[in-house]
Tab-separated table of C-alpha atoms in Angstrom:
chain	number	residue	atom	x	y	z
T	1	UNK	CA	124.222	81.505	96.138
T	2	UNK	CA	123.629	79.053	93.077
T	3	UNK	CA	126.620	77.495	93.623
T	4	UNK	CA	125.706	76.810	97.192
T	5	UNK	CA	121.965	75.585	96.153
T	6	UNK	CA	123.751	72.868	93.826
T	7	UNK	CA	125.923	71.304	96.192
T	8	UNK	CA	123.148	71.174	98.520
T	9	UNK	CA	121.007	69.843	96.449
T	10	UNK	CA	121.520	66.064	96.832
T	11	UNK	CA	119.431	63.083	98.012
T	12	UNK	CA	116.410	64.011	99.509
T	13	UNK	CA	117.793	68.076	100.451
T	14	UNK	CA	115.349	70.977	100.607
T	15	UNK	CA	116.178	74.476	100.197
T	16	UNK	CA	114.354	77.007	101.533
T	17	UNK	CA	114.113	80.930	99.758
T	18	UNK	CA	112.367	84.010	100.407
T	19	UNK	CA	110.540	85.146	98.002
T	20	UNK	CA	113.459	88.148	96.922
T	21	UNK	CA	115.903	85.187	96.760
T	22	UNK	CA	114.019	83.883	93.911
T	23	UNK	CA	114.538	86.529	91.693
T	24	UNK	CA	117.803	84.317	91.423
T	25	UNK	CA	116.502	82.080	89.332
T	26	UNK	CA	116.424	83.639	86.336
T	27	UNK	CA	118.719	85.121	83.578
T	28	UNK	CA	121.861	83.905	81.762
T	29	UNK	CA	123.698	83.165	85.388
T	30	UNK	CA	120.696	80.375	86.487
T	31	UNK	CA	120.687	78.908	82.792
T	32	UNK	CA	124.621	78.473	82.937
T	33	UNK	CA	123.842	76.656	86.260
T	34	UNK	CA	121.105	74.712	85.194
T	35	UNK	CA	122.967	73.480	82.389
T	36	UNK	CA	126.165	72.696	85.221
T	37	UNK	CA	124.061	70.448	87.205
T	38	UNK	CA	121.798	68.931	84.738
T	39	UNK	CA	123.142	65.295	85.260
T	40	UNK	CA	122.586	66.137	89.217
T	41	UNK	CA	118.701	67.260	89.137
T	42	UNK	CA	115.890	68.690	87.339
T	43	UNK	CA	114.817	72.155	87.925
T	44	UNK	CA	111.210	72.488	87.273
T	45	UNK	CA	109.638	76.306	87.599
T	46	UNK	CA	106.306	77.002	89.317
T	47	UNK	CA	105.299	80.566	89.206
T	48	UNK	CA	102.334	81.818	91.020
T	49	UNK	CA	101.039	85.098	90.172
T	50	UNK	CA	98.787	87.417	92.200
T	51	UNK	CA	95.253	86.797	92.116
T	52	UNK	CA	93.013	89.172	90.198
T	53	UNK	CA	90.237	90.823	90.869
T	54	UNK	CA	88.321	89.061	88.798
T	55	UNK	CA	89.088	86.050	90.744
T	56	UNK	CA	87.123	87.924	93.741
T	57	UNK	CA	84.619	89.387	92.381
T	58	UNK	CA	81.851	88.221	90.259
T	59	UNK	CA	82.176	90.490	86.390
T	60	UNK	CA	78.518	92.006	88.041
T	61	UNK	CA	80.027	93.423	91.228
T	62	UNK	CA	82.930	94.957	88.906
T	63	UNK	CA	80.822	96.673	86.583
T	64	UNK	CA	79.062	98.304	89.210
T	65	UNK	CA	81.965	99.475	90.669
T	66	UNK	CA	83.568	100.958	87.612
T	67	UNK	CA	80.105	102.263	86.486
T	68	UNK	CA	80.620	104.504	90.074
T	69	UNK	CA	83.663	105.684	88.514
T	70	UNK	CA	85.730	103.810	90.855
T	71	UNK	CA	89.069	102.931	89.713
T	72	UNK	CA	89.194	98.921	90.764
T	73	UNK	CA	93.125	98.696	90.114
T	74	UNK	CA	92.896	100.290	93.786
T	75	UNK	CA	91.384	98.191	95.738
T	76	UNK	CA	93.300	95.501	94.209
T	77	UNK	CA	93.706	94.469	98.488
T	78	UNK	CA	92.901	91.089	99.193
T	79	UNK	CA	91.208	92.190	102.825
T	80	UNK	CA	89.194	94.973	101.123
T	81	UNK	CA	88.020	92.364	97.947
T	82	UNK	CA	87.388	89.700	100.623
T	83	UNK	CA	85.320	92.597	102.244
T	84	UNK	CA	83.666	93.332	99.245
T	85	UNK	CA	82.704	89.848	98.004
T	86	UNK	CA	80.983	89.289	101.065
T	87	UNK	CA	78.670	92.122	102.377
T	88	UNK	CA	75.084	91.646	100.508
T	89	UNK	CA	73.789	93.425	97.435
T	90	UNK	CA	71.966	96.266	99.307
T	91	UNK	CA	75.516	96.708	101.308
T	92	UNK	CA	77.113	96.265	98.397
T	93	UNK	CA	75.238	98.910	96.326
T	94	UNK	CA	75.529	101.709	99.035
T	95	UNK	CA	79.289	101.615	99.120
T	96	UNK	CA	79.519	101.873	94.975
T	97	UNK	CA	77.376	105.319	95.856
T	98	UNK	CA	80.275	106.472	98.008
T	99	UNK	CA	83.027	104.634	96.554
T	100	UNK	CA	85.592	107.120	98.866
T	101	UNK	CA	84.749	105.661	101.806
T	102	UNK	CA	85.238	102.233	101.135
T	103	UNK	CA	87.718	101.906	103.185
T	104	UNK	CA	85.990	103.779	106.261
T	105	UNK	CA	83.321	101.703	106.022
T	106	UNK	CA	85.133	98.561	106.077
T	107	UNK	CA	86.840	99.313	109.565
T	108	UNK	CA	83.947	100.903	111.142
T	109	UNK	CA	82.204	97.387	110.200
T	110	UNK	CA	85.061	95.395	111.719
T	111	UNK	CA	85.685	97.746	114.688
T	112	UNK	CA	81.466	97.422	115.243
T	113	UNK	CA	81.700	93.683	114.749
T	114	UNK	CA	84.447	93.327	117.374
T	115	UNK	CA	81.718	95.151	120.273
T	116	UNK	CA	79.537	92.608	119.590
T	117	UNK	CA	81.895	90.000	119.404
T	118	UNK	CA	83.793	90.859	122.960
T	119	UNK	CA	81.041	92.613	124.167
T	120	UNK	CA	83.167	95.632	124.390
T	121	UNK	CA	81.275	98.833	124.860
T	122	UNK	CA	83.998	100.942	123.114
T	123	UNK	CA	83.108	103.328	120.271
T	124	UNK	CA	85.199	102.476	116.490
T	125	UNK	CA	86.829	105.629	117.434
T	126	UNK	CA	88.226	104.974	120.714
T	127	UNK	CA	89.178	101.279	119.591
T	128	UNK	CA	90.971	103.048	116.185
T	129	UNK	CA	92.825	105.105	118.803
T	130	UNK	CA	94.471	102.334	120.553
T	131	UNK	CA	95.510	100.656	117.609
T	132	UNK	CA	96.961	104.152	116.068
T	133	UNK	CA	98.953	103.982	119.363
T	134	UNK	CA	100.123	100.471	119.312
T	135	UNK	CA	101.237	101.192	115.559
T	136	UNK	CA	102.882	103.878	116.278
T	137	UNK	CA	104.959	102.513	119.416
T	138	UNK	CA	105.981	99.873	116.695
T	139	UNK	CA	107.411	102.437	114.157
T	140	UNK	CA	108.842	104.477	117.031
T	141	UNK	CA	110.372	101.586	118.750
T	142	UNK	CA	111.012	99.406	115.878
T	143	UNK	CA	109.637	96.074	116.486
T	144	UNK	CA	106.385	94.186	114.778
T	145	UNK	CA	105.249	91.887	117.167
T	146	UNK	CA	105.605	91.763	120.846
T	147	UNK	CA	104.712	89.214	123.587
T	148	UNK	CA	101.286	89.850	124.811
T	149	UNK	CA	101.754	91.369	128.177
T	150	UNK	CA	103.489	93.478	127.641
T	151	UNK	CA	101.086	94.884	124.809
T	152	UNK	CA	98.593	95.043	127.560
T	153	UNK	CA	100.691	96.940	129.570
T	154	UNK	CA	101.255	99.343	126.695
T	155	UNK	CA	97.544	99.791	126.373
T	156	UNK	CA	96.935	100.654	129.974
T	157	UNK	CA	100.113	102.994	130.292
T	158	UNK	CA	99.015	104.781	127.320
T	159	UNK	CA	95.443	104.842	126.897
T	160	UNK	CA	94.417	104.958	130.581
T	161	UNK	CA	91.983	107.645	130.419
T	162	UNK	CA	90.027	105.704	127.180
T	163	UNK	CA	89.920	102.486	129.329
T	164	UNK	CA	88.875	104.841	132.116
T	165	UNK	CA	86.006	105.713	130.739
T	166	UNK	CA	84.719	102.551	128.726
T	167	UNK	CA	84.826	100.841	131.953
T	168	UNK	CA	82.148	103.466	133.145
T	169	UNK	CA	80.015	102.453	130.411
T	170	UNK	CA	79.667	98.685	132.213
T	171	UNK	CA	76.996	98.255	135.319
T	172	UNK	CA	78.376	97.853	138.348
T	173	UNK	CA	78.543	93.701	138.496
T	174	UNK	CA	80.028	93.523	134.893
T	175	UNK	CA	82.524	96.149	135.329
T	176	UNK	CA	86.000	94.647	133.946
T	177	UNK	CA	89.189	95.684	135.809
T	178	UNK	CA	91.799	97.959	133.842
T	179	UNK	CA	93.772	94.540	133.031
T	180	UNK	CA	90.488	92.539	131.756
T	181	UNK	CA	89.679	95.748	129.438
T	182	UNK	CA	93.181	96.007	128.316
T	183	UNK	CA	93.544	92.241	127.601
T	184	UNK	CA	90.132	91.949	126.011
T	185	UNK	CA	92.202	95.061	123.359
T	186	UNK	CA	94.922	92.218	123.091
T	187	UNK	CA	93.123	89.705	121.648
T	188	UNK	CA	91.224	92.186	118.724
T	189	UNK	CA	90.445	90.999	115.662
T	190	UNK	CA	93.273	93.067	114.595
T	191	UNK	CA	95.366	91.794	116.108
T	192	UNK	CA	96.842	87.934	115.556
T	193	UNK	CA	99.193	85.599	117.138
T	194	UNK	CA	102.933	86.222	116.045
T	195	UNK	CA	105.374	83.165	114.496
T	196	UNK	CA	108.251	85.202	115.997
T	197	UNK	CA	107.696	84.040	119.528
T	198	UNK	CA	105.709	81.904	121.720
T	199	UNK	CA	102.906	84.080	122.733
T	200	UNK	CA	103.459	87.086	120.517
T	201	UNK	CA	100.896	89.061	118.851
T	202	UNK	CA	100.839	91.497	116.102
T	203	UNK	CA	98.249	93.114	113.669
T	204	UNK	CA	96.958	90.504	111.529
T	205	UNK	CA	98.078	92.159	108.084
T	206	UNK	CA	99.997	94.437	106.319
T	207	UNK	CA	97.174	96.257	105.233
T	208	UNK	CA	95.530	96.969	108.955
T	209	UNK	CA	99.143	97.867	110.344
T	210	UNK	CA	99.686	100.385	107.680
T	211	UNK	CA	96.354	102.106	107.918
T	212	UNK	CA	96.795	102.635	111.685
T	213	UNK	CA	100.023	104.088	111.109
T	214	UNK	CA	99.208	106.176	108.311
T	215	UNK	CA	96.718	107.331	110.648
T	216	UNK	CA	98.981	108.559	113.327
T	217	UNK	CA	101.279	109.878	110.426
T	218	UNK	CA	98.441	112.304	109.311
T	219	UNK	CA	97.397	113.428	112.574
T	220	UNK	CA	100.785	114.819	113.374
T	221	UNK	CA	100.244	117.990	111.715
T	222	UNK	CA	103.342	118.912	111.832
T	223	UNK	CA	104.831	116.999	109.401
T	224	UNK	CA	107.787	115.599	111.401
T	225	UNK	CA	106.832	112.071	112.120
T	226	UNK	CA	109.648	109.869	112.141
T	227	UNK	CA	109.870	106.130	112.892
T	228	UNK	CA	112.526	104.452	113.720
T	229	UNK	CA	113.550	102.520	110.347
T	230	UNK	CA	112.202	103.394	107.018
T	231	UNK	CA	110.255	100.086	106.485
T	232	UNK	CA	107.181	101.284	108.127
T	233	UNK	CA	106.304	103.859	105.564
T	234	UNK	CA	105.669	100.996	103.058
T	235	UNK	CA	102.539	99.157	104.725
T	236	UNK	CA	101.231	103.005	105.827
T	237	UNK	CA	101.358	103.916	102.050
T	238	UNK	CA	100.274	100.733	100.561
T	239	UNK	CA	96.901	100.747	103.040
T	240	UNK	CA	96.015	104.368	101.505
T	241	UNK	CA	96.469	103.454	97.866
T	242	UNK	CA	92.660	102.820	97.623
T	243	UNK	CA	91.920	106.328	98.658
T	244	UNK	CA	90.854	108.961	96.769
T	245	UNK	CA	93.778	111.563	95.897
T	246	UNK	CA	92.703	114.046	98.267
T	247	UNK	CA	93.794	111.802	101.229
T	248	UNK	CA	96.856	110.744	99.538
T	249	UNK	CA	98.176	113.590	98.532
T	250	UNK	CA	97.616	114.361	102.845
T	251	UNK	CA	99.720	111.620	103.611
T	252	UNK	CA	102.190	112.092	101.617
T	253	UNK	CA	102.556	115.744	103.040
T	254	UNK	CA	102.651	114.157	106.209
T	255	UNK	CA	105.300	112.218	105.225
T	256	UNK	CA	107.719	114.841	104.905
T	257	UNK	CA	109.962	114.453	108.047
T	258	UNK	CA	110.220	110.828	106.689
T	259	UNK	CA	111.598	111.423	103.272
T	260	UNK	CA	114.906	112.091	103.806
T	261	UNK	CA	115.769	109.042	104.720
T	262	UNK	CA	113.897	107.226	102.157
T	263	UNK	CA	116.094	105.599	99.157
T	264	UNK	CA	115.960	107.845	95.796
T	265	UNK	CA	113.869	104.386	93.881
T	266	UNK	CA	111.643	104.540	97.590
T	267	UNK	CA	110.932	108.358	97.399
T	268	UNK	CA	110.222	108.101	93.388
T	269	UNK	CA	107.889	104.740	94.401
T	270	UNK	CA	105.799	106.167	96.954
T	271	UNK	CA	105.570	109.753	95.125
T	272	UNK	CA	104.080	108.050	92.420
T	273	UNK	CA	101.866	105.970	94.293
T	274	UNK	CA	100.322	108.712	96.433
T	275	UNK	CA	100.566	111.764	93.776
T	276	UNK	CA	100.254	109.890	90.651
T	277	UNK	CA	102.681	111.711	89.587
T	278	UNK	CA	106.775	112.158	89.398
T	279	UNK	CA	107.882	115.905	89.931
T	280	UNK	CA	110.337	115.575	92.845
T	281	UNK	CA	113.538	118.392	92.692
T	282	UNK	CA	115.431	115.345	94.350
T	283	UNK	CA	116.324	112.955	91.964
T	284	UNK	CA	119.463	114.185	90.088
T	285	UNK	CA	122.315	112.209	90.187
T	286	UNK	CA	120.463	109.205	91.308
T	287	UNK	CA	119.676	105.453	90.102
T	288	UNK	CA	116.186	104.037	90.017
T	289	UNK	CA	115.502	100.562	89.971
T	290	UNK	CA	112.903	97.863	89.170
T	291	UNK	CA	110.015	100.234	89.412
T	292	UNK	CA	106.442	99.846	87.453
T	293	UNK	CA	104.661	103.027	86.599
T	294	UNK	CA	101.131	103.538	85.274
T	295	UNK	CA	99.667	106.368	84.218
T	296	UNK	CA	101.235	109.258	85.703
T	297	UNK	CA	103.312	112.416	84.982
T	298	UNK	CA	106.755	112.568	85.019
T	299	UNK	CA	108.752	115.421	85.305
T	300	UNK	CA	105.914	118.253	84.441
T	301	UNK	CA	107.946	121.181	86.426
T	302	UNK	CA	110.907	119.795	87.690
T	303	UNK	CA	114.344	118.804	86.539
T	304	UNK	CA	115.881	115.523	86.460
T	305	UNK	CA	119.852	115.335	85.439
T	306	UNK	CA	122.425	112.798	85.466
T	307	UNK	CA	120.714	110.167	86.572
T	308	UNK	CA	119.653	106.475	85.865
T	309	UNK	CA	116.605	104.144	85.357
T	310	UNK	CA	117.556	101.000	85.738
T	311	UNK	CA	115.021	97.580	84.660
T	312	UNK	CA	111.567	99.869	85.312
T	313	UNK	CA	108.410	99.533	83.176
T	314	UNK	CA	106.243	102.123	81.656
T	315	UNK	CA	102.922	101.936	80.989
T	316	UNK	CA	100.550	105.175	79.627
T	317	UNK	CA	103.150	107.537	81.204
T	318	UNK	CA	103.401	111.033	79.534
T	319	UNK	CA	107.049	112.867	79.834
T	320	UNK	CA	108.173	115.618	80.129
T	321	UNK	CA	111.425	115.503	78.298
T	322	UNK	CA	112.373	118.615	78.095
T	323	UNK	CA	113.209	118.645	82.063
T	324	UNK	CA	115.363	115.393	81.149
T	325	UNK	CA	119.097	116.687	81.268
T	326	UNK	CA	121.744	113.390	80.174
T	327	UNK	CA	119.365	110.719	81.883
T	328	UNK	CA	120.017	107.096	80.345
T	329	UNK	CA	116.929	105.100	80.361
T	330	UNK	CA	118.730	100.749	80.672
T	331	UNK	CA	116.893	97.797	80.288
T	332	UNK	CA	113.694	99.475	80.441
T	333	UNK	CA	110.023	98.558	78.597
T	334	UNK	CA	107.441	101.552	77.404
T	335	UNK	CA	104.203	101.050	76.284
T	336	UNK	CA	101.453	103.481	74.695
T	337	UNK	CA	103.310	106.401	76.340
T	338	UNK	CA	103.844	109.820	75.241
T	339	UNK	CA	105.908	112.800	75.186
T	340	UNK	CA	106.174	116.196	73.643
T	341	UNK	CA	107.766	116.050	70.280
T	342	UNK	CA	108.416	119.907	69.993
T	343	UNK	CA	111.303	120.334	72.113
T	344	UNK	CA	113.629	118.344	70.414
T	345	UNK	CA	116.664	117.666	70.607
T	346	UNK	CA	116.771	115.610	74.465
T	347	UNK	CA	119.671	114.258	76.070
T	348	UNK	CA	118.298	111.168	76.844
T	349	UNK	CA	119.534	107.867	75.899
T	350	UNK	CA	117.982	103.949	75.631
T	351	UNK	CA	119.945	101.166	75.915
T	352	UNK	CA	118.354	97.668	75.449
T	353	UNK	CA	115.198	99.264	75.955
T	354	UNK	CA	111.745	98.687	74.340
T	355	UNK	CA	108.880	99.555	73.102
T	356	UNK	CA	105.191	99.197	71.879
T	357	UNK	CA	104.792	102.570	69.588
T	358	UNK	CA	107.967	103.664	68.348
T	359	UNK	CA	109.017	106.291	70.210
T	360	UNK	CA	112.395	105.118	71.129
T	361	UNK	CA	112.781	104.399	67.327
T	362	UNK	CA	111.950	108.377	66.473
T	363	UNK	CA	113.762	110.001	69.474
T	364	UNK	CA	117.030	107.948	68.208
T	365	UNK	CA	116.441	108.713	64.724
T	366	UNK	CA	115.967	112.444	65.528
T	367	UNK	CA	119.012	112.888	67.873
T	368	UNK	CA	121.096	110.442	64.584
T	369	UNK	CA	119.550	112.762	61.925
T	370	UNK	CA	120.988	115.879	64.045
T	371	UNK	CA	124.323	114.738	64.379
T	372	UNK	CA	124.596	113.980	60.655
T	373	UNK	CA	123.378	117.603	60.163
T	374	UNK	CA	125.696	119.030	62.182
């Protein structure tokens, strides 16, 4: 692909990436080609990182939050921070005394905001409904965004009865027909217009998409949801990272039907995310790949063997090592984590790994000291 970027790459020519493409340019390969077409054009690198959460909220609104025990790496969500740097002190300081339900309390706002807004007389819960069921008719029939009608028609097919009775709730004269109700759904504040397609909506973020599927997800009780491609379960668990671990830990139950056909690095990722911790039976014989963990378990019951981790960071982890049976750790960084240094020896290995405390250094030198012995 860098070969094809430099020829095009003439006059006045633009090139377009993703933002996965550019993980091209970087590495020995993209400094070879820089230094190939350096008489052709300059290559000049603008990286912009993810805002903070200091850059939303003021260091006063922080404190409070952390003094509530609230762990603000969670709600690191630019709708929920937008939400957060704008409701006024007295809002503000109720929600810090019942930090769980910051996230309830957000859509019950919006979902109250959009009565007054369409003058819809249609409880949060009913509304939260009908959006569960439009997310879920997504995952089911895979597809993001659909052309407005026919989301209409989806609404009145499948949530007659709610329209049904919301349209009792109007006086006689400003009684809207089945169609107005459903089309007055349509154009919800969470919902926005599409770029796939003239006259296409879709929810208007990640974040609200994946909450009202991870709310269908959990009310199957079951535990047999399945959607039709795995990319769904990413926004559902993403929008339930700022939950407490209770509800988690319920959705990733519920997510059990689903797992199967996750990758091994997508199973390990959400696990981790949802559990805070690693402890899967599933992971043998496997690679794992560009993954960032922070402070979580790894490996307190279960066994991991023969497998890989390929380019993934490690920050305040503790391991298990003991349950670590000829894993090779490659390309990998550590810092200020831990293990248990009485089981030794471990059949672990580090190559072109690093650390910031060493214990690469005395796991090596253990394992070398060993074989000396022996």
């Amino acid at each position: 692909m860098l070969e094809t970027i430099g020829e095009l790459l003439t006059k006045s020519a633009k090139v377009i990436l993703t933002s996965r493409r550019a993980a091209i340019f970087d590495g020995e390969i993209f400094q070879e080609w820089k230094d190939k077409y350096r008489d052709n054009f300059n290559v000049v690198r603008y990286k912009l990182n993810s805002p903070e959460i200091r850059d939303w909220l003021s260091s006063d609104r922080i404190v409070k939050l952390e003094d509530a025990g609230i762990d603000i790496k969670k709600l690191a969500n630019p709708v929920l921070l937008a939400f957060l740097r704008s409701v006024e002190n007295e809002e503000f300081n109720n929600l810090c005394k019942q930090s769980s339900r910051i996230v309830d309390h957000y859509f019950q706002a919006m979902l109250e905001r959009e009565r007054e807004r369409q003058d819809l007389l249609m409880t949060p819960e009913k509304q939260a409904s009908i959006l569960t069921m439009v997310a879920l008719d997504m995952c089911e029939n895979d597809y993001t965004s659909d052309n407005r009608d026919k989301i209409v028609s989806l609404i009145k097919n499948k949530s007659l009865n709610i329209l049904e009775d919301t349209r009792q709730l109007y006086t006689g004269k400003d009684r809207p027909t089945l169609e107005a109700l459903a089309s007055k759904l349509a154009t919800h504040a969470f919902f926005d217009r599409s770029n796939q397609g003239d006259n296409k909506i879709e929810f208007v973020n990640e974040f609200v998409f994946g909450n009202y599927i991870a709310n269908g997800v959990i009310e199957n009780e079951s535990n047999d949801w399945l959607a039709n491609d795995e990319r769904f379960v990413e926004p559902a668990v993403q929008s339930y990272l700022p939950r407490n671990l209770e509800e988690r830990n319920l959705l990733w139950k519920r997510l059990s039907g689903m797992r199967e056909f996750l990758s091994s690095t997508d199973h390990m990722k959400y696990e981790y995310l949802l559990s805070q911790e690693v402890d899967q039976p599933i992971y043998s014989e496997t690679t794992i790949t560009g993954l960032d963990f922070d402070n979580a378990l790894f490996f307190p019951k279960s066994e991991i063997k023969n497998s890989v981790f390929n380019e993934c960071v490690f920050s305040n982890i503790v391991f298990n090592f003991k349950q670590f049976d000829d894993v090779t750790f490659i390309s990998c960084q550590f810092y200020d984590c831990e293990y248990d240094n009485n089981h030794h020896p471990y059949n672990i290995s580090f190559l072109n790994c690093s650390d910031n405390n060493g214990i690469i250094d005395e796991i090596e030198s253990y394992e070398e000291t060993r074989a000396m012995k022996t």
